[in-house]
Every structure is written in C-alpha cells, then in structure tokens.
PDB file of C-alpha atoms in Angstrom:
ATOM      1  CA  ASP Y   1       3.586 -13.872   6.022  1.00  0.00           C
ATOM      2  CA  LEU Y   2       2.935 -15.926   2.878  1.00  0.00           C
ATOM      3  CA  LYS Y   3       6.500 -15.269   1.690  1.00  0.00           C
ATOM      4  CA  ILE Y   4       5.363 -13.760  -1.608  1.00  0.00           C
ATOM      5  CA  THR Y   5       5.219 -10.163  -2.740  1.00  0.00           C
ATOM      6  CA  PRO Y   6       1.883  -8.355  -3.170  1.00  0.00           C
ATOM      7  CA  MET Y   7       2.537  -8.193  -6.921  1.00  0.00           C
ATOM      8  CA  GLU Y   8       3.061 -11.962  -7.113  1.00  0.00           C
ATOM      9  CA  PHE Y   9      -0.114 -12.606  -5.111  1.00  0.00           C
ATOM     10  CA  TRP Y  10      -2.279 -10.378  -7.304  1.00  0.00           C
ATOM     11  CA  GLU Y  11      -0.816 -11.794 -10.514  1.00  0.00           C
ATOM     12  CA  GLU Y  12      -1.686 -15.306  -9.353  1.00  0.00           C
ATOM     13  CA  SER Y  13      -5.130 -14.149  -8.248  1.00  0.00           C
ATOM     14  CA  ASN Y  14      -5.818 -12.581 -11.646  1.00  0.00           C
ATOM     15  CA  VAL Y  15      -4.732 -15.768 -13.427  1.00  0.00           C
ATOM     16  CA  LEU Y  16      -7.082 -17.791 -11.210  1.00  0.00           C
ATOM     17  CA  ALA Y  17      -9.954 -15.437 -12.021  1.00  0.00           C
ATOM     18  CA  ARG Y  18      -9.330 -15.584 -15.777  1.00  0.00           C
ATOM     19  CA  GLU Y  19      -8.811 -19.338 -16.016  1.00  0.00           C
ATOM     20  CA  HIS Y  20     -11.941 -20.217 -14.056  1.00  0.00           C
ATOM     21  CA  GLU Y  21     -14.044 -17.147 -14.932  1.00  0.00           C
ATOM     22  CA  VAL Y  22     -14.279 -16.298 -11.253  1.00  0.00           C
ATOM     23  CA  ASP Y  23     -15.163 -12.905  -9.848  1.00  0.00           C
ATOM     24  CA  PRO Y  24     -11.768 -11.305  -9.027  1.00  0.00           C
ATOM     25  CA  ILE Y  25     -12.844 -10.637  -5.438  1.00  0.00           C
ATOM     26  CA  LEU Y  26     -13.816 -14.262  -4.845  1.00  0.00           C
ATOM     27  CA  ALA Y  27     -10.585 -15.342  -6.537  1.00  0.00           C
ATOM     28  CA  TYR Y  28      -8.360 -13.374  -4.168  1.00  0.00           C
ATOM     29  CA  MET Y  29     -10.356 -14.553  -1.144  1.00  0.00           C
ATOM     30  CA  LYS Y  30      -9.990 -18.213  -2.176  1.00  0.00           C
ATOM     31  CA  LEU Y  31      -6.307 -17.806  -2.966  1.00  0.00           C
ATOM     32  CA  MET Y  32      -5.746 -16.195   0.411  1.00  0.00           C
ATOM     33  CA  LEU Y  33      -7.280 -19.188   2.202  1.00  0.00           C
ATOM     34  CA  ASP Y  34      -5.454 -21.708  -0.006  1.00  0.00           C
ATOM     35  CA  LYS Y  35      -2.066 -20.071   0.516  1.00  0.00           C
ATOM     36  CA  ALA Y  36      -2.566 -19.870   4.270  1.00  0.00           C
ATOM     37  CA  ARG Y  37      -3.566 -23.528   4.549  1.00  0.00           C
ATOM     38  CA  ILE Y  38      -0.648 -24.683   2.402  1.00  0.00           C
ATOM     39  CA  SER Y  39       1.821 -22.731   4.523  1.00  0.00           C
ATOM     40  CA  GLY Y  40       0.447 -24.233   7.723  1.00  0.00           C
ATOM     41  CA  LYS Y  41       1.795 -21.242   9.622  1.00  0.00           C
ATOM     42  CA  VAL Y  42      -0.328 -18.284   8.584  1.00  0.00           C
ATOM     43  CA  GLN Y  43      -3.382 -17.698  10.745  1.00  0.00           C
ATOM     44  CA  ILE Y  44      -6.672 -17.007   8.983  1.00  0.00           C
ATOM     45  CA  SER Y  45      -8.802 -16.266  12.026  1.00  0.00           C
ATOM     46  CA  LYS Y  46     -10.893 -13.142  12.514  1.00  0.00           C
ATOM     47  CA  SER Y  47      -8.547 -11.954  15.259  1.00  0.00           C
ATOM     48  CA  ALA Y  48      -5.512 -12.543  13.017  1.00  0.00           C
ATOM     49  CA  PHE Y  49      -7.029 -10.504  10.176  1.00  0.00           C
ATOM     50  CA  ARG Y  50      -7.694  -7.659  12.604  1.00  0.00           C
ATOM     51  CA  LYS Y  51      -4.099  -7.910  13.736  1.00  0.00           C
ATOM     52  CA  TYR Y  52      -2.924  -7.656  10.124  1.00  0.00           C
ATOM     53  CA  GLY Y  53      -5.140  -4.582   9.783  1.00  0.00           C
ATOM     54  CA  LYS Y  54      -3.004  -2.739  12.313  1.00  0.00           C
ATOM     55  CA  THR Y  55      -0.123  -2.865   9.815  1.00  0.00           C
ATOM     56  CA  VAL Y  56      -2.060  -1.349   6.885  1.00  0.00           C
ATOM     57  CA  ASP Y  57      -0.500   1.841   5.519  1.00  0.00           C
ATOM     58  CA  LEU Y  58      -2.956   4.731   5.539  1.00  0.00           C
ATOM     59  CA  PHE Y  59      -2.931   7.918   3.489  1.00  0.00           C
ATOM     60  CA  LYS Y  60      -1.200  10.858   5.137  1.00  0.00           C
ATOM     61  CA  GLY Y  61      -3.443  12.660   7.611  1.00  0.00           C
ATOM     62  CA  VAL Y  62      -6.202  10.028   7.694  1.00  0.00           C
ATOM     63  CA  LYS Y  63      -5.896   9.436  11.442  1.00  0.00           C
ATOM     64  CA  SER Y  64      -6.681  13.068  12.254  1.00  0.00           C
ATOM     65  CA  TRP Y  65      -9.061  13.591   9.313  1.00  0.00           C
ATOM     66  CA  PHE Y  66     -12.244  12.407  10.992  1.00  0.00           C
ATOM     67  CA  GLY Y  67     -11.913  14.575  14.070  1.00  0.00           C
ATOM     68  CA  GLU Y  68     -10.964  17.675  12.087  1.00  0.00           C
ATOM     69  CA  ILE Y  69     -13.596  17.405   9.354  1.00  0.00           C
ATOM     70  CA  ASN Y  70     -16.294  16.521  11.912  1.00  0.00           C
ATOM     71  CA  GLU Y  71     -15.369  19.585  13.951  1.00  0.00           C
ATOM     72  CA  TYR Y  72     -15.654  21.766  10.847  1.00  0.00           C
ATOM     73  CA  ALA Y  73     -19.048  20.275   9.995  1.00  0.00           C
ATOM     74  CA  VAL Y  74     -20.424  20.864  13.494  1.00  0.00           C
ATOM     75  CA  LYS Y  75     -19.525  24.549  13.230  1.00  0.00           C
ATOM     76  CA  LYS Y  76     -21.592  24.678  10.036  1.00  0.00           C
ATOM     77  CA  GLY Y  77     -24.549  22.898  11.612  1.00  0.00           C
ATOM     78  CA  VAL Y  78     -23.946  19.715   9.624  1.00  0.00           C
ATOM     79  CA  LYS Y  79     -23.807  16.201  11.052  1.00  0.00           C
ATOM     80  CA  LEU Y  80     -21.315  13.995   9.219  1.00  0.00           C
ATOM     81  CA  GLU Y  81     -21.474  10.220   9.048  1.00  0.00           C
ATOM     82  CA  HIS Y  82     -18.610   8.175   7.633  1.00  0.00           C
ATOM     83  CA  TYR Y  83     -18.978   4.835   5.866  1.00  0.00           C
ATOM     84  CA  ILE Y  84     -16.472   2.489   4.258  1.00  0.00           C
ATOM     85  CA  ILE Y  85     -17.410   0.517   1.135  1.00  0.00           C
ATOM     86  CA  SER Y  86     -14.505  -1.711   0.152  1.00  0.00           C
ATOM     87  CA  SER Y  87     -13.553  -4.784  -1.843  1.00  0.00           C
ATOM     88  CA  GLY Y  88     -10.958  -5.446   0.840  1.00  0.00           C
ATOM     89  CA  LEU Y  89     -11.528  -7.541   3.953  1.00  0.00           C
ATOM     90  CA  LYS Y  90     -13.896  -6.135   6.547  1.00  0.00           C
ATOM     91  CA  GLU Y  91     -11.998  -7.873   9.328  1.00  0.00           C
ATOM     92  CA  MET Y  92      -8.728  -6.175   8.348  1.00  0.00           C
ATOM     93  CA  ILE Y  93     -10.403  -2.771   8.092  1.00  0.00           C
ATOM     94  CA  GLU Y  94     -11.777  -3.324  11.602  1.00  0.00           C
ATOM     95  CA  GLY Y  95      -8.183  -3.623  12.778  1.00  0.00           C
ATOM     96  CA  THR Y  96      -7.119  -0.235  11.412  1.00  0.00           C
ATOM     97  CA  PRO Y  97      -7.034   2.946  13.542  1.00  0.00           C
ATOM     98  CA  ILE Y  98      -9.980   4.435  11.621  1.00  0.00           C
ATOM     99  CA  ASN Y  99     -12.452   1.707  12.605  1.00  0.00           C
ATOM    100  CA  GLY Y 100     -13.891   3.666  15.522  1.00  0.00           C
ATOM    101  CA  HIS Y 101     -14.634   6.691  13.345  1.00  0.00           C
ATOM    102  CA  VAL Y 102     -17.059   5.062  10.902  1.00  0.00           C
ATOM    103  CA  LYS Y 103     -20.749   4.272  11.285  1.00  0.00           C
ATOM    104  CA  ALA Y 104     -20.585   1.102   9.190  1.00  0.00           C
ATOM    105  CA  ILE Y 105     -18.155  -0.954   7.112  1.00  0.00           C
ATOM    106  CA  TYR Y 106     -19.449  -2.678   3.988  1.00  0.00           C
ATOM    107  CA  ALA Y 107     -16.686  -4.938   2.717  1.00  0.00           C
ATOM    108  CA  SER Y 108     -15.784  -8.476   1.729  1.00  0.00           C
ATOM    109  CA  SER Y 109     -15.754 -10.917   4.630  1.00  0.00           C
ATOM    110  CA  PHE Y 110     -15.516 -14.587   5.582  1.00  0.00           C
ATOM    111  CA  ILE Y 111     -17.644 -17.125   7.436  1.00  0.00           C
ATOM    112  CA  TYR Y 112     -15.755 -18.519  10.444  1.00  0.00           C
ATOM    113  CA  ASP Y 113     -16.023 -21.933  12.093  1.00  0.00           C
ATOM    114  CA  GLN Y 114     -16.278 -22.649  15.827  1.00  0.00           C
ATOM    115  CA  HIS Y 115     -12.517 -22.139  16.127  1.00  0.00           C
ATOM    116  CA  ASP Y 116     -12.674 -18.643  14.581  1.00  0.00           C
ATOM    117  CA  VAL Y 117     -11.015 -19.904  11.377  1.00  0.00           C
ATOM    118  CA  ALA Y 118     -12.126 -18.547   7.993  1.00  0.00           C
ATOM    119  CA  ILE Y 119     -13.750 -21.276   5.898  1.00  0.00           C
ATOM    120  CA  TRP Y 120     -15.806 -19.578   3.158  1.00  0.00           C
ATOM    121  CA  PRO Y 121     -16.591 -16.124   1.766  1.00  0.00           C
ATOM    122  CA  ALA Y 122     -19.565 -14.535   3.527  1.00  0.00           C
ATOM    123  CA  ASN Y 123     -19.679 -11.454   1.340  1.00  0.00           C
ATOM    124  CA  ALA Y 124     -17.767 -10.426  -1.782  1.00  0.00           C
ATOM    125  CA  VAL Y 125     -17.958  -6.731  -2.636  1.00  0.00           C
ATOM    126  CA  ASN Y 126     -16.956  -5.945  -6.218  1.00  0.00           C
ATOM    127  CA  TYR Y 127     -17.195  -2.808  -8.339  1.00  0.00           C
ATOM    128  CA  THR Y 128     -20.927  -3.134  -9.086  1.00  0.00           C
ATOM    129  CA  THR Y 129     -22.129  -4.518  -5.752  1.00  0.00           C
ATOM    130  CA  LYS Y 130     -20.565  -1.481  -4.092  1.00  0.00           C
ATOM    131  CA  THR Y 131     -23.416   0.631  -5.451  1.00  0.00           C
ATOM    132  CA  GLN Y 132     -26.059  -1.316  -3.511  1.00  0.00           C
ATOM    133  CA  TYR Y 133     -24.493  -0.107  -0.268  1.00  0.00           C
ATOM    134  CA  LEU Y 134     -24.881   3.482  -1.388  1.00  0.00           C
ATOM    135  CA  TYR Y 135     -28.604   2.773  -1.737  1.00  0.00           C
ATOM    136  CA  ARG Y 136     -28.653   1.153   1.706  1.00  0.00           C
ATOM    137  CA  ILE Y 137     -27.059   4.285   3.163  1.00  0.00           C
ATOM    138  CA  ASN Y 138     -29.428   6.441   1.101  1.00  0.00           C
ATOM    139  CA  LYS Y 139     -32.496   4.632   2.477  1.00  0.00           C
ATOM    140  CA  GLY Y 140     -31.129   4.034   5.983  1.00  0.00           C
ATOM    141  CA  ILE Y 141     -30.953   0.239   5.677  1.00  0.00           C
ATOM    142  CA  GLU Y 142     -27.816  -0.975   7.439  1.00  0.00           C
ATOM    143  CA  SER Y 143     -28.319  -4.748   7.371  1.00  0.00           C
ATOM    144  CA  VAL Y 144     -26.623  -6.432   4.404  1.00  0.00           C
ATOM    145  CA  THR Y 145     -29.138  -9.304   4.571  1.00  0.00           C
ATOM    146  CA  ASP Y 146     -32.283  -7.174   4.305  1.00  0.00           C
ATOM    147  CA  ASN Y 147     -33.171  -7.625   0.647  1.00  0.00           C
ATOM    148  CA  LEU Y 148     -36.818  -6.641   1.050  1.00  0.00           C
ATOM    149  CA  ALA Y 149     -36.493  -3.131   2.461  1.00  0.00           C
ATOM    150  CA  ILE Y 150     -33.779  -2.163  -0.015  1.00  0.00           C
ATOM    151  CA  ASN Y 151     -36.183  -2.823  -2.907  1.00  0.00           C
ATOM    152  CA  GLU Y 152     -39.155  -1.028  -1.357  1.00  0.00           C
ATOM    153  CA  PHE Y 153     -40.157   2.301  -2.873  1.00  0.00           C
ATOM    154  CA  VAL Y 154     -39.122   5.272  -0.750  1.00  0.00           C
ATOM    155  CA  ALA Y 155     -39.925   8.807  -1.890  1.00  0.00           C
ATOM    156  CA  GLU Y 156     -36.854  10.983  -2.388  1.00  0.00           C
ATOM    157  CA  GLU Y 157     -37.850  13.391   0.389  1.00  0.00           C
ATOM    158  CA  ASP Y 158     -38.190  10.489   2.847  1.00  0.00           C
ATOM    159  CA  ARG Y 159     -34.761   8.969   2.241  1.00  0.00           C
ATOM    160  CA  ARG Y 160     -32.423   9.220   5.209  1.00  0.00           C
ATOM    161  CA  ILE Y 161     -29.374  10.559   3.364  1.00  0.00           C
ATOM    162  CA  PRO Y 162     -30.028  12.080  -0.086  1.00  0.00           C
ATOM    163  CA  PHE Y 163     -27.409  11.375  -2.743  1.00  0.00           C
ATOM    164  CA  SER Y 164     -27.084  15.133  -3.176  1.00  0.00           C
ATOM    165  CA  ARG Y 165     -25.562  15.309   0.307  1.00  0.00           C
ATOM    166  CA  MET Y 166     -23.087  12.483  -0.221  1.00  0.00           C
ATOM    167  CA  ILE Y 167     -19.358  12.789  -0.799  1.00  0.00           C
ATOM    168  CA  PHE Y 168     -17.802   9.636  -2.234  1.00  0.00           C
ATOM    169  CA  ILE Y 169     -14.013   9.351  -2.034  1.00  0.00           C
ATOM    170  CA  GLY Y 170     -12.364   6.552  -4.005  1.00  0.00           C
ATOM    171  CA  ASP Y 171      -8.906   5.559  -5.174  1.00  0.00           C
ATOM    172  CA  GLY Y 172      -9.388   2.581  -7.462  1.00  0.00           C
ATOM    173  CA  SER Y 173     -11.168   1.176 -10.504  1.00  0.00           C
ATOM    174  CA  THR Y 174     -13.705  -0.682  -8.329  1.00  0.00           C
ATOM    175  CA  ASP Y 175     -14.902   2.728  -7.103  1.00  0.00           C
ATOM    176  CA  VAL Y 176     -15.880   4.079 -10.531  1.00  0.00           C
ATOM    177  CA  PRO Y 177     -19.550   2.921 -10.577  1.00  0.00           C
ATOM    178  CA  CYS Y 178     -20.090   4.518  -7.154  1.00  0.00           C
ATOM    179  CA  MET Y 179     -18.348   7.700  -8.248  1.00  0.00           C
ATOM    180  CA  LYS Y 180     -20.540   7.999 -11.325  1.00  0.00           C
ATOM    181  CA  LEU Y 181     -23.734   7.183  -9.401  1.00  0.00           C
ATOM    182  CA  VAL Y 182     -23.120   9.788  -6.699  1.00  0.00           C
ATOM    183  CA  LYS Y 183     -22.107  12.455  -9.211  1.00  0.00           C
ATOM    184  CA  ASN Y 184     -25.086  11.782 -11.486  1.00  0.00           C
ATOM    185  CA  GLN Y 185     -27.432  12.007  -8.495  1.00  0.00           C
ATOM    186  CA  GLY Y 186     -26.166  15.459  -7.529  1.00  0.00           C
ATOM    187  CA  GLY Y 187     -23.585  14.408  -4.961  1.00  0.00           C
ATOM    188  CA  HIS Y 188     -19.822  14.827  -5.084  1.00  0.00           C
ATOM    189  CA  ALA Y 189     -17.272  12.218  -6.162  1.00  0.00           C
ATOM    190  CA  ILE Y 190     -13.564  12.637  -5.482  1.00  0.00           C
ATOM    191  CA  ALA Y 191     -10.827  10.516  -7.077  1.00  0.00           C
ATOM    192  CA  VAL Y 192      -7.735  10.176  -4.907  1.00  0.00           C
ATOM    193  CA  TYR Y 193      -4.299   9.518  -6.352  1.00  0.00           C
ATOM    194  CA  SER Y 194      -1.164   8.320  -4.589  1.00  0.00           C
ATOM    195  CA  GLU Y 195       1.662  10.728  -3.894  1.00  0.00           C
ATOM    196  CA  GLY Y 196       4.552  10.346  -6.330  1.00  0.00           C
ATOM    197  CA  LYS Y 197       2.787   7.757  -8.514  1.00  0.00           C
ATOM    198  CA  GLU Y 198       2.283   9.159 -12.001  1.00  0.00           C
ATOM    199  CA  ASP Y 199       0.052   6.292 -13.176  1.00  0.00           C
ATOM    200  CA  SER Y 200      -2.266   6.864 -10.236  1.00  0.00           C
ATOM    201  CA  LYS Y 201      -2.531  10.583 -10.974  1.00  0.00           C
ATOM    202  CA  ASN Y 202      -3.066   9.999 -14.697  1.00  0.00           C
ATOM    203  CA  TYR Y 203      -5.938   7.626 -13.920  1.00  0.00           C
ATOM    204  CA  ALA Y 204      -7.564  10.220 -11.645  1.00  0.00           C
ATOM    205  CA  VAL Y 205      -7.174  12.886 -14.326  1.00  0.00           C
ATOM    206  CA  ARG Y 206      -8.841  10.584 -16.855  1.00  0.00           C
ATOM    207  CA  LEU Y 207     -11.795  10.054 -14.510  1.00  0.00           C
ATOM    208  CA  LEU Y 208     -12.163  13.821 -14.179  1.00  0.00           C
ATOM    209  CA  ARG Y 209     -11.878  14.364 -17.923  1.00  0.00           C
ATOM    210  CA  ASP Y 210     -14.473  11.662 -18.603  1.00  0.00           C
ATOM    211  CA  GLY Y 211     -16.927  13.313 -16.219  1.00  0.00           C
ATOM    212  CA  ARG Y 212     -17.004  10.492 -13.700  1.00  0.00           C
ATOM    213  CA  VAL Y 213     -15.847  12.591 -10.741  1.00  0.00           C
ATOM    214  CA  ASN Y 214     -16.210  16.196  -9.618  1.00  0.00           C
ATOM    215  CA  PHE Y 215     -12.713  16.612  -8.245  1.00  0.00           C
ATOM    216  CA  ILE Y 216      -9.335  14.915  -7.873  1.00  0.00           C
ATOM    217  CA  ALA Y 217      -6.862  15.237  -5.036  1.00  0.00           C
ATOM    218  CA  GLU Y 218      -3.638  13.753  -3.776  1.00  0.00           C
ATOM    219  CA  GLY Y 219      -4.123  11.251  -0.965  1.00  0.00           C
ATOM    220  CA  VAL Y 220      -3.308  13.765   1.751  1.00  0.00           C
ATOM    221  CA  TYR Y 221      -5.968  14.407   4.387  1.00  0.00           C
ATOM    222  CA  THR Y 222      -4.295  17.068   6.524  1.00  0.00           C
ATOM    223  CA  LYS Y 223      -6.136  20.266   7.408  1.00  0.00           C
ATOM    224  CA  ASN Y 224      -4.480  22.379   4.697  1.00  0.00           C
ATOM    225  CA  SER Y 225      -4.781  19.758   1.951  1.00  0.00           C
ATOM    226  CA  ARG Y 226      -6.814  20.074  -1.262  1.00  0.00           C
ATOM    227  CA  MET Y 227      -8.951  17.215   0.025  1.00  0.00           C
ATOM    228  CA  PHE Y 228      -9.871  19.113   3.191  1.00  0.00           C
ATOM    229  CA  LYS Y 229     -10.504  22.364   1.320  1.00  0.00           C
ATOM    230  CA  TYR Y 230     -12.785  20.741  -1.243  1.00  0.00           C
ATOM    231  CA  THR Y 231     -14.678  18.650   1.299  1.00  0.00           C
ATOM    232  CA  SER Y 232     -15.183  21.617   3.617  1.00  0.00           C
ATOM    233  CA  SER Y 233     -16.463  23.635   0.646  1.00  0.00           C
ATOM    234  CA  VAL Y 234     -19.040  20.934  -0.083  1.00  0.00           C
ATOM    235  CA  ILE Y 235     -20.077  21.046   3.577  1.00  0.00           C
ATOM    236  CA  ASP Y 236     -20.513  24.820   3.253  1.00  0.00           C
ATOM    237  CA  MET Y 237     -22.720  24.277   0.211  1.00  0.00           C
ATOM    238  CA  VAL Y 238     -24.848  21.591   1.882  1.00  0.00           C
ATOM    239  CA  SER Y 239     -25.297  23.791   4.950  1.00  0.00           C
ATOM    240  CA  ALA Y 240     -26.341  26.813   2.879  1.00  0.00           C
ATOM    241  CA  SER Y 241     -28.618  24.707   0.673  1.00  0.00           C
ATOM    242  CA  TYR Y 242     -30.420  23.246   3.679  1.00  0.00           C
ATOM    243  CA  ARG Y 243     -30.874  26.661   5.296  1.00  0.00           C
ATOM    244  CA  LEU Y 244     -32.370  27.961   2.045  1.00  0.00           C
ATOM    245  CA  TYR Y 245     -34.631  24.908   1.773  1.00  0.00           C
ATOM    246  CA  SER Y 246     -35.827  25.370   5.371  1.00  0.00           C
ATOM    247  CA  LEU Y 247     -36.505  29.063   4.776  1.00  0.00           C
ATOM    248  CA  MET Y 248     -38.488  28.398   1.598  1.00  0.00           C
ATOM    249  CA  LYS Y 249     -40.450  25.632   3.309  1.00  0.00           C
ATOM    250  CA  SER Y 250     -41.368  27.854   6.266  1.00  0.00           C
ATOM    251  CA  VAL Y 251     -42.508  30.663   3.952  1.00  0.00           C
ATOM    252  CA  THR Y 252     -44.634  28.240   1.924  1.00  0.00           C
ATOM    253  CA  GLN Y 253     -46.241  26.910   5.106  1.00  0.00           C
ATOM    254  CA  ARG Y 254     -47.014  30.407   6.403  1.00  0.00           C
ATOM    255  CA  GLU Y 255     -48.523  31.442   3.075  1.00  0.00           C
ATOM    256  CA  GLY Y 256     -50.625  28.290   3.087  1.00  0.00           C
ATOM    257  CA  GLU Y 257     -51.884  28.992   6.610  1.00  0.00           C
ATOM    258  CA  ALA Y 258     -52.708  32.594   5.664  1.00  0.00           C
ATOM    259  CA  GLU Y 259     -54.689  31.369   2.665  1.00  0.00           C
ATOM    260  CA  VAL Y 260     -56.677  28.982   4.853  1.00  0.00           C
ATOM    261  CA  GLU Y 261     -57.452  31.794   7.326  1.00  0.00           C
ATOM    262  CA  THR Y 262     -58.663  34.024   4.460  1.00  0.00           C
ATOM    263  CA  LEU Y 263     -60.947  31.290   3.157  1.00  0.00           C
ATOM    264  CA  ASN Y 264     -62.404  30.769   6.641  1.00  0.00           C
ATOM    265  CA  ILE Y 265     -63.423  34.452   7.027  1.00  0.00           C
TER     266      ILE Y 265
END
C-alpha cells in the first residue's frame, strides 16, 4: 500500500536506525507511521492493521498445526499452551488465522487515539526484551505492565511453566537470545529455515553448530514434517519425565509417612 517494496522499506528503516542510533524496532514503527501519513491514503488504525494481518503468508501447515499437535499432546496427558513473542506488530498478528489458537501475544504495538489511529509506539519488542516474556510465561505473569511481580523471587518448583518444559521455535536473529535461554535452562529451542532459501538454512545450521539451538527444521508444520516429529518427541519426553517425577514423589511421601508411623510406635 505504501508503493515500495519490503526490501526498500527495511533498507530505509535500517538507515534511520543507524543515523539516529535508534532501536531498529522503534525505527521501523516510526517509519511506518511517517510513510502512511505522507501517503495520505494508507490507514494506520488498529482495524486496518488487523486487516493487513489477514494477508500475511504463513509457513506451510501452520493453520492445522495447533489442532494436530494439541490432539497429540492430549493423548500423552500433556496440556499445551501456545504463545507468540514477536518484534512484529501485535495488531497484525491478531488478524492472522492463528490468533485464536494462542494464549497470549507479546509483540510490538501502538497507542491509538480516539479515532483508532496509531500515534505512538506502546511497546517495542526487540531481541533482548523478548526474553522477559519468557520469564513472564515461566512465572505465570501475563500483564506486560506488571513490573513488580516479574522481579519477585519464585522458587523453581512453584513456577507455572518450567523452562525445561518449554519449546521455543524461532526463525530470525531476534530469536537467538530466547533460543539460548530456553536451551540453557533445559528446554528445547528449534531454528526454522525457509524452504528453498539457502541463506536461511545456512543460518539455522550455524545456530545448531554454535550450540544455540537443539534442532533445526524446514518451516513445514504438517503432520509428517520434521517439525512435528521433533516436537511430538519432546512431548513424549515431558510426559514420561512428569510420570517419573510423580512416581518418585509418591514413593518419597509414602516412605516419609511410614517413618513417622514407626517413630510414633
């Protein structure tokens, strides 16, 4: 709608970021608003962004992925929750077909005036700020404005979703800190590469070689894909690990009760 190619837009955005030492995410958000206002024709309302989201190209199989992987998890006694952490626009993601399948979307967004027109960035999610949302998910803190609870100490066993039970799937450089964090904390990080794009695959291979991810896969989410097979295998492992943990805990409790009874005799 802005009459420029994506490559031209991102080149201009990168120049803006370098010249003014601006965070690249804030730079693209400002440029987006500036270009729209100059054109006088491009809408920058929340509803318009959601409309643009309907045109976003998704990886093959993504639309059916959630239903199929959830069904597999249920059979294994595992409850899956899906979250999106993105440097892209939250409003556009809300317009995609996958919006109804996720528990929460943590992404860049705008403040809107009384006419529903974007006027200022409300949240800018870059490569390092992405990690804070992993901690919010880990501790069960959904509000992005709650800065007190996120910094409170919570014992590992009391955290809502342990890192060891997380699977982080990413396809870009802004995902690397999250990949490394999840992997280092015992979870699983997967680097996705685009079909037919050698540079994309080479980057994923480098992440694997450097120990930043556990696995790489082509961006295909169908039931017979490498992505599905690896993810389902992780679900198997989590299910088995939890059953073992529950068994060990019950045995420990019974032994403790028996010891108390012996002492009371």
